[in-house]
Amino acid sequence: MTVEQTIHEGWYFANAGSDDFFPAQVPGTIHTDLLKNGIIQDPFYGCNEKELQWIGNSDWVYQTTFVPSDNLMHGRQIELVFEGLDTYATVWLNDKLLFEADNMFRTWKVDVKPLLKAGQNKLRLRFASALGRYRADSAAAEYFLPGGKWMYARKAAYHFGWDWGPVFITAGIWKPVYLRAWNDTKVLDIYMKTKRLEKEKAFLQLETEIVSEKDQKAVIKLLDPLSGDVTFVKDFRLKQGDQVYQFDIEIVEPILWWSNGLGKPHLYHWKALVTTQDGESHQEDLNFGIRTIELVQEDDDIGTSFSFRLNGKNVFARGANYIPQHSFLTLPTDSSYRELIRQAVAANMNMLRVWGGGVYEREIFYSLCDQHGIMVWQDFMFACAMYPGDSTFLRNVATEATEQLKRLRKHPSIALWCGNNEVDEGWQNWGWQKQYQMTEQVQQRIWKDYTVLFHHLLPYLVNTYQSDVQYISSSPKFGWGRKESMTKGDSHYWGVWWGKEPFETYQSKVPRFMSEFGFQAMPSMATIRRFQQADQDFLFSPALKCHQKHPTGFETIDTYLERESLKPESLEAYIFASQLIQAHGITMAIKAHRTNKPRCMGSLYWQLNDVWPVTSWSGIDSRGNWKALHYALREAFADVLFTAESRGDSMLFHLVSEKQEPLSGRVIAEWHTFDGKVNLLFDMEATVDDASANHVLSLKTTEFIPEALFDQSLITIRFESEQQTLAHEIYFLAPFGKLRTTPETPSIEISKIKNGFEIGLKALNYVLFNQLYLTESDGHFSENFFHLFPGEAKKIICITSLSEEDFRSQLKHYSLNEILDK
């Protein structure tokens, strides 16, 4: 049996070379420790980021003293474990050098039995500047490696800055640190794998890794704590050393794990107990899901497919790219993780891609994905740079990858391992070779190192440790400027935004699987208030510019606003308009992807969340406030979708279903003019096969609506089945800024309810894209950017802890009618 003792108390830190020590929090980061001690101001406020770059250029010392428990000291084996050190750390115990760390993505552990004292012990770490190490490594290298300043460091790339994130190059003990003791036996790992499924039977494999000081008999037992039943028991013989033991298990009538929308993500919650002949025992929870998942890549008459198959059923992936939740990785709480995954489920997502420029996430992230049926596309932590290929670097990566594979394979949500983000594309398409005047010999060496790492080492490790999940070397397979990106593999399409192509391009640029596409929008007013005062709320304040990391971000947003004939002149209007067109463009793309299934079998937009308050591609800002996009995703990602799409002078109507049975019903389309007239366009039967898309109808627009009335009209479409409305769509025939609405602000009534307020709205005329928001506080609205039709009353719930007085003073309303009336 193992004994553990955390070492989280009594830590102090200082700038290396200084004798001025201050209290530190472990786990933590240097930036958060400096902030808590009042040495720096809020890194996120105003333009403070620029003034704090000295931190990443400095070395830092952390130290503490501790007394090991008597129980721990009695162990015959004692090791010191750091689950995460960021990044270049030299570690001493009682003034004796233990090791030097150079990877924040792996655990560091060392035998300390000979050095540990029964009384007080001193633990000391020195963290070297990651920027300083980059300069030293670059200077010592035979040739220049293109990309960012992170390629030599096994450190989160986003810490060095991105076009949505600040430069905060952190350091510190960012994960738990503890002493661990045992005697003869230590259980390292217990893992349940689904080998295959047959009708009414699952064939599983239980695998455990155990370190034993000697050969001896042992028993492994699995128990169901709910029923008390012993589900499996097996005698086996332990061998001396570190060994892996495997046992076959069959389950009759298994309950399978399904993704969100396909079924219940069932998890088995058992307990595993290992007992040795000498009486040592180890018990741990064994939570697992029974499922098979495969990436289908087959040549066809288009090119090469790219789709996921879960338990034998094809799944259209609906979701987003996930980045870390904060610049300072220790600050997000468990409730932050629960809320973010809840928000993904609320938007009908079934997949998140963990992007390779961040970190392998905490255990709670994957556990929540298991519980809620969110499949995880997991990148290894490599992004947008070429990496070294020396043996020391490769051994370090192998240790990192092996640890993460063993940890994450326990989660049924893991659907794919990907070697890197955009490294292959960068080498093939970004002109690095010419930019840095590389010789042919240097190019060959760099590409050889890439091949060894991403085509040999990582796939070998995935096959060794998680063979039930597939591996791809890079995302995307082809860059967005190449025609193959639309016909083979996954695609990052940035012709919209980077190429400034119109949103309508999404309707023709439909790949086999869209794993990145996006558009920026501003965060909420309450989030902006976290970095600037109200007297700075103008376009474009210094703080707003500091919180826009794309070099042409606002200019690009303006380009698309002009195409919609929108001219926001205030910050309030700009927030509204940027969020409106972001939702419009991204949902247009999603609908194009879904209506083109099975050619296209996935739509993961960039990006779900933010690391700090910023104008970015996220659908949820750093404070958890939903932009218009996230509200719109609930329909765009719904199991049943009905779409209207303009193609030239025609309108195309599609019915899409993710349900596992055919659907039939009626489609009713009505033409509304803003003077209150309503005309039936069509009422017809429509069907769609299970998990399919069906082109229902095409009409020439001007044959049923005069072009002169396009700017005074909207079309409502609903699909009804068994007396239920399963899908609805509202479609406009003119750019938003050219719609000729009647100036009106709806009446608003506020009532206090449990955990928040009910807001009643009513309008006499059409009021389009009604936005509700709070000026100072975060809040979630049950619906937003909604329409009010003449005489329609709507009730919206806002969840907030504000008093009624504060809520009434902060609640604001905005709409398209107001921006058009300016």
mmCIF file of C-alpha atoms in Angstrom, residues 5-14 21-34 36-37 60-66 80-86 91 123-127 171-179 329-331 362:
data_model
loop_
_atom_site.group_PDB
_atom_site.id
_atom_site.type_symbol
_atom_site.label_atom_id
_atom_site.label_comp_id
_atom_site.label_asym_id
_atom_site.label_seq_id
_atom_site.Cartn_x
_atom_site.Cartn_y
_atom_site.Cartn_z
ATOM 1 C CA GLN A 5 2.143 13.352 1.718
ATOM 2 C CA THR A 6 1.618 16.586 -0.201
ATOM 3 C CA ILE A 7 4.146 19.404 0.017
ATOM 4 C CA HIS A 8 1.928 22.417 -0.668
ATOM 5 C CA GLU A 9 2.466 24.520 2.456
ATOM 6 C CA GLY A 10 5.117 26.975 3.523
ATOM 7 C CA TRP A 11 6.418 27.900 0.087
ATOM 8 C CA TYR A 12 8.256 31.154 -0.618
ATOM 9 C CA PHE A 13 9.615 32.648 -3.831
ATOM 10 C CA ALA A 14 12.149 35.256 -4.874
ATOM 11 C CA PHE A 21 11.313 36.120 -0.367
ATOM 12 C CA PHE A 22 7.515 36.319 -0.489
ATOM 13 C CA PRO A 23 4.788 33.747 0.274
ATOM 14 C CA ALA A 24 3.929 31.495 -2.678
ATOM 15 C CA GLN A 25 1.007 29.242 -3.500
ATOM 16 C CA VAL A 26 1.677 25.727 -4.748
ATOM 17 C CA PRO A 27 0.370 24.658 -7.184
ATOM 18 C CA GLY A 28 0.670 28.078 -8.787
ATOM 19 C CA THR A 29 2.563 30.296 -11.216
ATOM 20 C CA ILE A 30 5.015 33.136 -10.809
ATOM 21 C CA HIS A 31 2.545 35.691 -12.197
ATOM 22 C CA THR A 32 -0.207 34.764 -9.752
ATOM 23 C CA ASP A 33 2.257 34.793 -6.838
ATOM 24 C CA LEU A 34 3.515 38.242 -7.807
ATOM 25 C CA LYS A 36 -1.128 38.063 -4.680
ATOM 26 C CA ASN A 37 1.818 39.753 -3.007
ATOM 27 C CA TRP A 60 12.884 32.512 -10.066
ATOM 28 C CA VAL A 61 13.559 30.549 -6.890
ATOM 29 C CA TYR A 62 10.945 28.620 -4.882
ATOM 30 C CA GLN A 63 11.669 26.938 -1.569
ATOM 31 C CA THR A 64 9.985 25.358 1.436
ATOM 32 C CA THR A 65 10.684 23.164 4.441
ATOM 33 C CA PHE A 66 8.669 20.121 5.451
ATOM 34 C CA LEU A 80 9.511 12.780 -4.514
ATOM 35 C CA VAL A 81 6.931 13.460 -7.236
ATOM 36 C CA PHE A 82 6.294 16.681 -9.165
ATOM 37 C CA GLU A 83 3.288 16.204 -11.449
ATOM 38 C CA GLY A 84 4.124 19.407 -13.306
ATOM 39 C CA LEU A 85 7.072 21.810 -13.385
ATOM 40 C CA ASP A 86 6.913 24.833 -15.695
ATOM 41 C CA VAL A 91 15.691 20.823 -7.930
ATOM 42 C CA LEU A 123 13.274 21.682 -0.861
ATOM 43 C CA ARG A 124 14.520 24.322 -3.291
ATOM 44 C CA LEU A 125 13.867 24.920 -7.010
ATOM 45 C CA ARG A 126 15.288 27.407 -9.461
ATOM 46 C CA PHE A 127 13.271 28.113 -12.604
ATOM 47 C CA ALA A 171 7.107 29.506 -14.475
ATOM 48 C CA GLY A 172 6.407 27.577 -11.307
ATOM 49 C CA ILE A 173 5.174 24.379 -9.687
ATOM 50 C CA TRP A 174 1.919 24.192 -11.608
ATOM 51 C CA LYS A 175 0.713 20.766 -10.474
ATOM 52 C CA PRO A 176 0.756 18.855 -7.178
ATOM 53 C CA VAL A 177 4.024 17.899 -5.466
ATOM 54 C CA TYR A 178 4.186 15.104 -2.897
ATOM 55 C CA LEU A 179 6.188 12.330 -1.299
ATOM 56 C CA LEU A 329 -3.228 27.413 -15.740
ATOM 57 C CA THR A 330 -3.798 26.968 -12.012
ATOM 58 C CA LEU A 331 -6.626 29.511 -11.781
ATOM 59 C CA ARG A 362 -6.677 18.134 -16.236
#
